[in-house]
Short mmCIF file of C-alpha atoms (C1' of nucleotides) in Angstrom, two decimals:
data_model
loop_
_atom_site.label_atom_id
_atom_site.label_comp_id
_atom_site.label_asym_id
_atom_site.label_seq_id
_atom_site.Cartn_x
_atom_site.Cartn_y
_atom_site.Cartn_z
CA MET L 16 18.78 -14.11 15.14
CA MET L 17 17.18 -15.33 11.96
CA LYS L 18 18.37 -18.24 9.92
CA LEU L 19 19.89 -17.46 6.55
CA THR L 20 18.34 -20.38 4.73
CA PRO L 21 19.12 -21.35 1.13
CA GLN L 22 15.93 -19.64 0.02
CA ARG L 23 16.84 -16.41 1.79
CA GLN L 24 20.37 -16.58 0.53
CA ALA L 25 19.05 -16.94 -2.99
CA ILE L 26 16.76 -13.93 -2.59
CA LEU L 27 19.63 -11.92 -1.19
CA ASP L 28 21.91 -12.97 -4.04
CA ILE L 29 19.40 -11.99 -6.68
CA ILE L 30 18.88 -8.59 -5.11
CA ASN L 31 22.56 -7.93 -4.55
CA ALA L 32 23.50 -9.02 -8.05
CA SER L 33 21.30 -6.37 -9.62
CA HIS L 34 20.58 -2.70 -9.44
CA ARG L 35 16.86 -3.19 -9.70
CA HIS L 36 14.05 -2.69 -7.25
CA TRP L 37 12.27 -6.00 -6.87
CA ASP L 38 8.82 -6.91 -5.65
CA ALA L 39 7.95 -10.24 -4.06
CA ASP L 40 6.35 -11.61 -7.18
CA GLU L 41 9.28 -10.80 -9.42
CA LEU L 42 11.63 -12.53 -7.03
CA ALA L 43 9.47 -15.65 -6.91
CA ARG L 44 9.37 -15.71 -10.70
CA ALA L 45 13.10 -15.13 -11.00
CA MET L 46 13.80 -18.06 -8.72
CA SER L 47 11.30 -20.21 -10.52
CA ASP L 48 12.93 -19.35 -13.84
CA ALA L 49 16.25 -20.33 -12.33
CA GLY L 50 14.82 -23.75 -11.53
CA GLN L 51 14.51 -23.10 -7.82
CA SER L 52 10.83 -22.59 -7.22
CA ILE L 53 9.80 -20.98 -3.96
CA GLY L 54 6.52 -20.38 -2.17
CA ILE L 55 5.32 -16.82 -2.31
CA ALA L 56 4.82 -16.74 1.46
CA THR L 57 8.43 -17.74 1.89
CA VAL L 58 9.46 -14.84 -0.29
CA TYR L 59 7.51 -12.37 1.83
CA ARG L 60 8.86 -13.83 5.05
CA GLY L 61 12.37 -13.91 3.69
CA LEU L 62 12.19 -10.30 2.57
CA ALA L 63 10.90 -9.19 5.95
CA ALA L 64 13.64 -11.13 7.73
CA LEU L 65 16.38 -9.80 5.46
CA GLU L 66 15.14 -6.27 5.84
CA SER L 67 14.95 -6.49 9.61
CA GLN L 68 18.60 -7.52 9.60
CA GLY L 69 19.47 -4.56 7.44
CA LEU L 70 20.61 -6.81 4.62
CA ILE L 71 18.23 -5.23 2.15
CA ASP L 72 16.38 -1.94 1.88
CA SER L 73 12.87 -1.24 0.75
CA ILE L 74 10.67 1.50 -0.56
CA GLN L 75 6.95 1.51 -0.16
CA LEU L 76 5.27 2.66 -3.33
CA ALA L 77 1.55 3.22 -3.65
CA ASP L 78 0.81 -0.22 -4.93
CA LYS L 79 3.53 -2.42 -3.55
CA LYS L 80 6.77 -2.66 -1.66
CA ARG L 81 10.01 -2.97 -3.58
CA TYR L 82 13.36 -4.19 -2.33
CA GLU L 83 16.88 -3.33 -3.26
CA SER L 84 20.39 -4.04 -2.10
CA ALA L 85 21.52 -2.42 1.12
CA ASP L 86 25.06 -2.25 -0.23
CA LYS L 87 24.77 1.44 -0.81
CA ALA L 88 24.56 4.63 1.11
CA HIS L 89 21.12 5.91 2.00
CA HIS L 90 19.32 7.52 -0.86
CA ASP L 91 15.85 8.51 -1.98
CA HIS L 92 13.94 7.82 -5.14
CA MET L 93 12.40 9.39 -8.20
CA VAL L 94 9.80 7.25 -9.88
CA CYS L 95 8.78 7.75 -13.49
CA THR L 96 5.00 7.60 -13.59
CA GLU L 97 5.13 6.64 -17.25
CA CYS L 98 7.56 3.72 -17.44
CA GLY L 99 8.15 2.89 -13.78
CA HIS L 100 11.84 3.63 -13.97
CA ILE L 101 13.34 4.37 -10.59
CA GLU L 102 16.20 6.79 -10.28
CA GLU L 103 18.14 7.16 -7.08
CA PHE L 104 19.52 10.28 -5.60
CA SER L 105 20.86 11.42 -2.31
CA HIS L 106 21.13 14.84 -0.89
CA GLN L 107 22.95 15.51 2.30
CA THR L 108 21.35 18.86 2.89
CA ILE L 109 17.81 17.54 2.50
CA GLU L 110 18.56 14.87 5.08
CA GLN L 111 19.87 17.39 7.53
CA LEU L 112 16.92 19.71 7.04
CA GLN L 113 14.56 16.82 7.65
CA LEU L 114 16.24 16.02 10.92
CA ALA L 115 16.02 19.62 11.98
CA ALA L 116 12.35 19.83 11.06
CA ALA L 117 11.59 16.67 13.04
CA GLU L 118 13.39 17.94 16.07
CA GLU L 119 11.45 21.14 15.92
CA LYS L 120 8.20 19.17 16.17
CA GLY L 121 9.44 16.96 18.96
CA PHE L 122 9.66 13.92 16.74
CA THR L 123 12.29 11.24 17.17
CA LEU L 124 12.90 10.11 13.64
CA THR L 125 13.19 6.41 12.93
CA GLY L 126 13.04 6.71 9.19
CA HIS L 127 11.73 8.66 6.30
CA GLN L 128 10.87 8.22 2.70
CA LEU L 129 11.05 10.79 0.00
CA VAL L 130 9.59 9.76 -3.31
CA MET L 131 9.37 12.14 -6.20
CA PHE L 132 7.07 11.47 -9.13
CA GLY L 133 7.45 12.68 -12.65
CA LEU L 134 8.64 11.85 -16.11
CA CYS L 135 12.13 10.51 -16.60
CA ARG L 136 14.40 11.88 -19.28
CA GLN L 137 13.42 9.23 -21.80
CA CYS L 138 9.68 9.55 -21.30
CA ASN L 139 10.04 13.30 -21.45
CA GLN L 140 11.49 13.03 -24.91
CA ALA L 141 8.95 10.44 -26.05
CA GLN L 142 6.27 12.81 -24.83
CA GLY L 143 7.66 15.68 -26.85
CA THR L 144 7.45 13.71 -30.08
CA MET J 3 -16.21 19.01 -15.24
CA MET J 4 -17.48 16.83 -12.47
CA LYS J 5 -20.74 17.25 -10.68
CA LEU J 6 -20.56 18.39 -7.07
CA THR J 7 -23.33 16.16 -5.83
CA PRO J 8 -24.77 16.29 -2.30
CA GLN J 9 -22.66 13.28 -1.37
CA ARG J 10 -19.47 14.89 -2.62
CA GLN J 11 -20.36 18.17 -1.00
CA ALA J 12 -20.84 16.34 2.29
CA ILE J 13 -17.45 14.65 1.98
CA LEU J 14 -15.83 17.95 1.19
CA ASP J 15 -17.54 19.62 4.13
CA ILE J 16 -16.40 16.97 6.56
CA ILE J 17 -12.83 17.21 5.37
CA ASN J 18 -12.75 20.98 5.32
CA ALA J 19 -14.33 21.27 8.75
CA SER J 20 -11.51 19.32 10.35
CA HIS J 21 -7.77 19.20 10.56
CA ARG J 22 -7.65 15.47 10.33
CA HIS J 23 -6.45 13.13 7.64
CA TRP J 24 -9.34 10.90 6.65
CA ASP J 25 -9.53 7.57 4.95
CA ALA J 26 -12.48 6.40 2.91
CA ASP J 27 -13.85 4.20 5.64
CA GLU J 28 -13.79 6.89 8.28
CA LEU J 29 -15.65 9.24 5.98
CA ALA J 30 -18.32 6.66 5.24
CA ARG J 31 -18.75 6.04 8.95
CA ALA J 32 -18.84 9.75 9.75
CA MET J 33 -21.61 10.26 7.23
CA SER J 34 -23.46 7.24 8.45
CA ASP J 35 -23.22 8.53 12.02
CA ALA J 36 -24.61 11.83 10.80
CA GLY J 37 -27.62 9.99 9.44
CA GLN J 38 -26.58 10.31 5.83
CA SER J 39 -25.41 6.86 4.85
CA ILE J 40 -23.31 6.52 1.71
CA GLY J 41 -21.99 3.65 -0.35
CA ILE J 42 -18.31 3.01 0.07
CA ALA J 43 -17.79 3.04 -3.70
CA THR J 44 -19.34 6.48 -3.83
CA VAL J 45 -16.88 7.66 -1.22
CA TYR J 46 -13.94 6.42 -3.25
CA ARG J 47 -15.27 7.93 -6.45
CA GLY J 48 -16.07 11.18 -4.70
CA LEU J 49 -12.62 11.42 -3.19
CA ALA J 50 -10.98 10.77 -6.55
CA ALA J 51 -13.18 13.40 -8.19
CA LEU J 52 -12.56 15.98 -5.50
CA GLU J 53 -8.85 15.37 -5.58
CA SER J 54 -8.65 15.65 -9.35
CA GLN J 55 -10.28 19.07 -9.03
CA GLY J 56 -7.73 20.10 -6.45
CA LEU J 57 -10.43 20.48 -3.81
CA ILE J 58 -8.72 18.06 -1.45
CA ASP J 59 -5.21 16.72 -1.01
CA SER J 60 -4.04 13.23 -0.20
CA ILE J 61 -1.11 11.33 1.14
CA GLN J 62 -0.42 7.73 0.33
CA LEU J 63 0.68 5.87 3.41
CA ALA J 64 1.83 2.29 3.41
CA ASP J 65 -1.54 0.85 4.15
CA LYS J 66 -4.02 3.35 2.82
CA LYS J 67 -4.63 6.72 1.28
CA ARG J 68 -5.66 9.60 3.50
CA TYR J 69 -7.31 12.85 2.52
CA GLU J 70 -7.16 16.32 3.95
CA SER J 71 -8.34 19.79 3.13
CA ALA J 72 -6.62 21.58 0.27
CA ASP J 73 -7.17 24.88 2.04
CA LYS J 74 -3.56 25.09 3.02
CA ALA J 75 -0.20 25.60 1.47
CA HIS J 76 1.74 22.57 0.37
CA HIS J 77 3.33 20.67 3.19
CA ASP J 78 4.77 17.29 4.03
CA HIS J 79 4.07 14.91 6.87
CA MET J 80 5.54 13.27 9.91
CA VAL J 81 3.70 10.17 11.01
CA CYS J 82 3.99 8.77 14.51
CA THR J 83 4.45 5.04 14.18
CA GLU J 84 3.09 4.57 17.67
CA CYS J 85 -0.19 6.45 17.76
CA GLY J 86 -0.72 7.39 14.12
CA HIS J 87 -0.63 11.09 14.81
CA ILE J 88 0.22 13.10 11.74
CA GLU J 89 2.15 16.30 12.04
CA GLU J 90 2.52 18.69 9.14
CA PHE J 91 5.52 20.69 8.23
CA SER J 92 6.76 22.61 5.26
CA HIS J 93 10.22 23.57 4.33
CA GLN J 94 10.90 25.85 1.44
CA THR J 95 14.51 24.86 1.10
CA ILE J 96 13.78 21.15 0.95
CA GLU J 97 11.30 21.81 -1.84
CA GLN J 98 13.82 23.77 -3.81
CA LEU J 99 16.52 21.18 -3.36
CA GLN J 100 14.16 18.51 -4.58
CA LEU J 101 13.43 20.44 -7.72
CA ALA J 102 17.10 20.92 -8.35
CA ALA J 103 17.83 17.22 -7.78
CA ALA J 104 15.08 16.25 -10.22
CA GLU J 105 16.33 18.60 -12.87
CA GLU J 106 19.78 17.15 -12.52
CA LYS J 107 18.43 13.69 -13.35
CA GLY J 108 16.36 14.92 -16.27
CA PHE J 109 13.09 14.40 -14.42
CA THR J 110 10.07 16.60 -14.91
CA LEU J 111 8.47 16.58 -11.50
CA THR J 112 4.73 16.21 -11.24
CA GLY J 113 4.66 15.64 -7.54
CA HIS J 114 6.48 14.31 -4.58
CA GLN J 115 5.82 12.93 -1.19
CA LEU J 116 8.02 13.16 1.81
CA VAL J 117 6.89 11.16 4.81
CA MET J 118 8.96 10.95 7.93
CA PHE J 119 8.37 8.23 10.49
CA GLY J 120 9.13 8.33 14.16
CA LEU J 121 7.74 8.95 17.59
CA CYS J 122 5.80 12.08 18.29
CA ARG J 123 6.47 14.17 21.36
CA GLN J 124 3.76 12.49 23.40
CA CYS J 125 4.76 8.94 22.54
CA ASN J 126 8.36 9.85 23.20
CA GLN J 127 7.46 10.79 26.74
CA ALA J 128 5.24 7.75 27.27
CA GLN J 129 8.12 5.64 26.06
CA GLY J 130 10.49 7.14 28.58
CA THR J 131 8.26 6.21 31.50
"C1'" DT K 1 21.46 -42.68 17.89
"C1'" DG K 2 17.28 -41.07 18.57
"C1'" DA K 3 13.93 -37.85 20.81
"C1'" DT K 4 12.71 -33.20 21.06
"C1'" DG K 5 12.22 -28.35 20.22
"C1'" DT K 6 12.44 -24.50 17.16
"C1'" DA K 7 12.08 -22.12 13.17
"C1'" DA K 8 11.33 -22.19 8.12
"C1'" DC K 9 8.77 -23.95 4.29
"C1'" DG K 10 4.89 -24.07 1.01
"C1'" DA K 11 0.10 -24.46 -0.22
"C1'" DT K 12 -3.71 -22.05 0.44
"C1'" DA K 13 -7.24 -19.39 2.90
"C1'" DA K 14 -8.09 -15.02 4.68
"C1'" DT K 15 -7.67 -10.00 5.00
"C1'" DC K 16 -8.04 -5.40 3.54
"C1'" DG K 17 -8.00 -1.38 0.73
"C1'" DT K 18 -9.52 -0.34 -3.56
"C1'" DT K 19 -11.71 -0.77 -8.21
"C1'" DA K 20 -15.04 -2.81 -11.58
"C1'" DT K 21 -19.65 -4.11 -12.70
"C1'" DC K 22 -24.30 -3.32 -13.31
"C1'" DA K 23 -28.90 -2.16 -12.50
"C1'" DT K 24 -31.20 1.87 -10.98
"C1'" DG K 25 -31.95 6.84 -10.26
"C1'" DC K 26 -31.40 11.83 -10.90
"C1'" DT K 27 -30.96 15.96 -13.71
"C1'" DC K 28 -30.93 18.92 -17.39
"C1'" DA K 29 -31.37 20.19 -22.13
"C1'" DA K 30 -33.94 19.34 -26.38
"C1'" DT A 25 -41.79 14.48 -21.61
"C1'" DT A 26 -38.03 12.20 -23.02
"C1'" DG A 27 -33.66 10.49 -23.09
"C1'" DA A 28 -28.64 11.02 -22.70
"C1'" DG A 29 -25.31 10.92 -19.47
"C1'" DC A 30 -23.37 10.80 -15.26
"C1'" DA A 31 -23.82 9.43 -10.15
"C1'" DT A 32 -25.25 6.10 -6.85
"C1'" DG A 33 -25.00 1.88 -4.12
"C1'" DA A 34 -24.78 -3.06 -3.52
"C1'" DT A 35 -21.72 -6.30 -4.34
"C1'" DA A 36 -18.24 -8.97 -6.87
"C1'" DA A 37 -13.57 -8.88 -8.14
"C1'" DC A 38 -8.82 -7.71 -7.66
"C1'" DG A 39 -4.08 -7.55 -5.95
"C1'" DA A 40 -0.76 -7.33 -2.46
"C1'" DT A 41 0.12 -9.09 1.79
"C1'" DT A 42 -0.51 -11.88 6.03
"C1'" DA A 43 -2.30 -15.85 8.71
"C1'" DT A 44 -2.95 -20.69 9.17
"C1'" DC A 45 -1.45 -25.20 9.43
"C1'" DG A 46 0.57 -29.43 8.48
"C1'" DT A 47 5.19 -30.71 7.12
"C1'" DT A 48 10.21 -30.54 7.05
"C1'" DA A 49 15.07 -29.33 8.21
"C1'" DC A 50 18.24 -28.90 11.61
"C1'" DA A 51 20.45 -28.33 16.03
"C1'" DT A 52 20.71 -29.95 20.78
"C1'" DC A 53 20.75 -33.05 24.39
"C1'" DA A 54 19.95 -37.42 26.83
#
DNA sequence: TGATGTAACGATAATCGTTATCATGCTCAA
DNA sequence: TTGAGCATGATAACGATTATCGTTACATCA
């Protein structure tokens, strides 16, 4: 069982207090800005520890991994390729169909990640201008 | 319009002649083994060029990008976290539900990627032993 | 109380996939 | 033939992440 150190608690608090998807660097900067500087390696280790305990969730994007609060039901993500905005959505039926598809192939699912790319509503409109 | 140079043709041939999902390094090694050595930068540029022409497809996994033939209908992937085996599957209904979910959020979809993780049939059995 | 063991910390080096740089080479149209 | 323009390949650079290693915090036990 991991130790919930002050640093890890702080990371967890930051993530839980927001609706954002954070990367390691942003978290280190946020803590630094709050006067509590932290080593970047500690951030990575803390995130891994928190995630392994199920205290936070993550999505792996092409470039980097981002973390969010685990205080929500499972959901997937739409990422705006223009502004980086991340929209969440969940779809019961999609989940079920995934499970069925896995079973059909003999796979025991441990996880999945569905990421959709496109333009968000705002960037759509900006585009149209 | 890009130039389909001998190097790019060779990359395309290797990919099309197989059912595998290749990364840049494997392709460079395959060509080297075949007596036609190639610079790694050329591989990356070639892959990007071929993909932008729709001649090959790719999936972005956590660690690296992998390329496969575009000679097939769209499909998604199941990746075995034990042995790396990649299984393909396609599901019309999932696709449609994704589109609908995007529309609902005001997103204009340009692409998506669904990757499921788990144990393949073989690793499942090995596990049980 | 003090020794000891364990795990976390933080600075920094290392790793690894990928991209940028730059000098050189090929090809095709003028 | 020339030269513009793109491709090549060696290699440096980059960025996210992980490994290393000496140090530190803390709990346990004699």
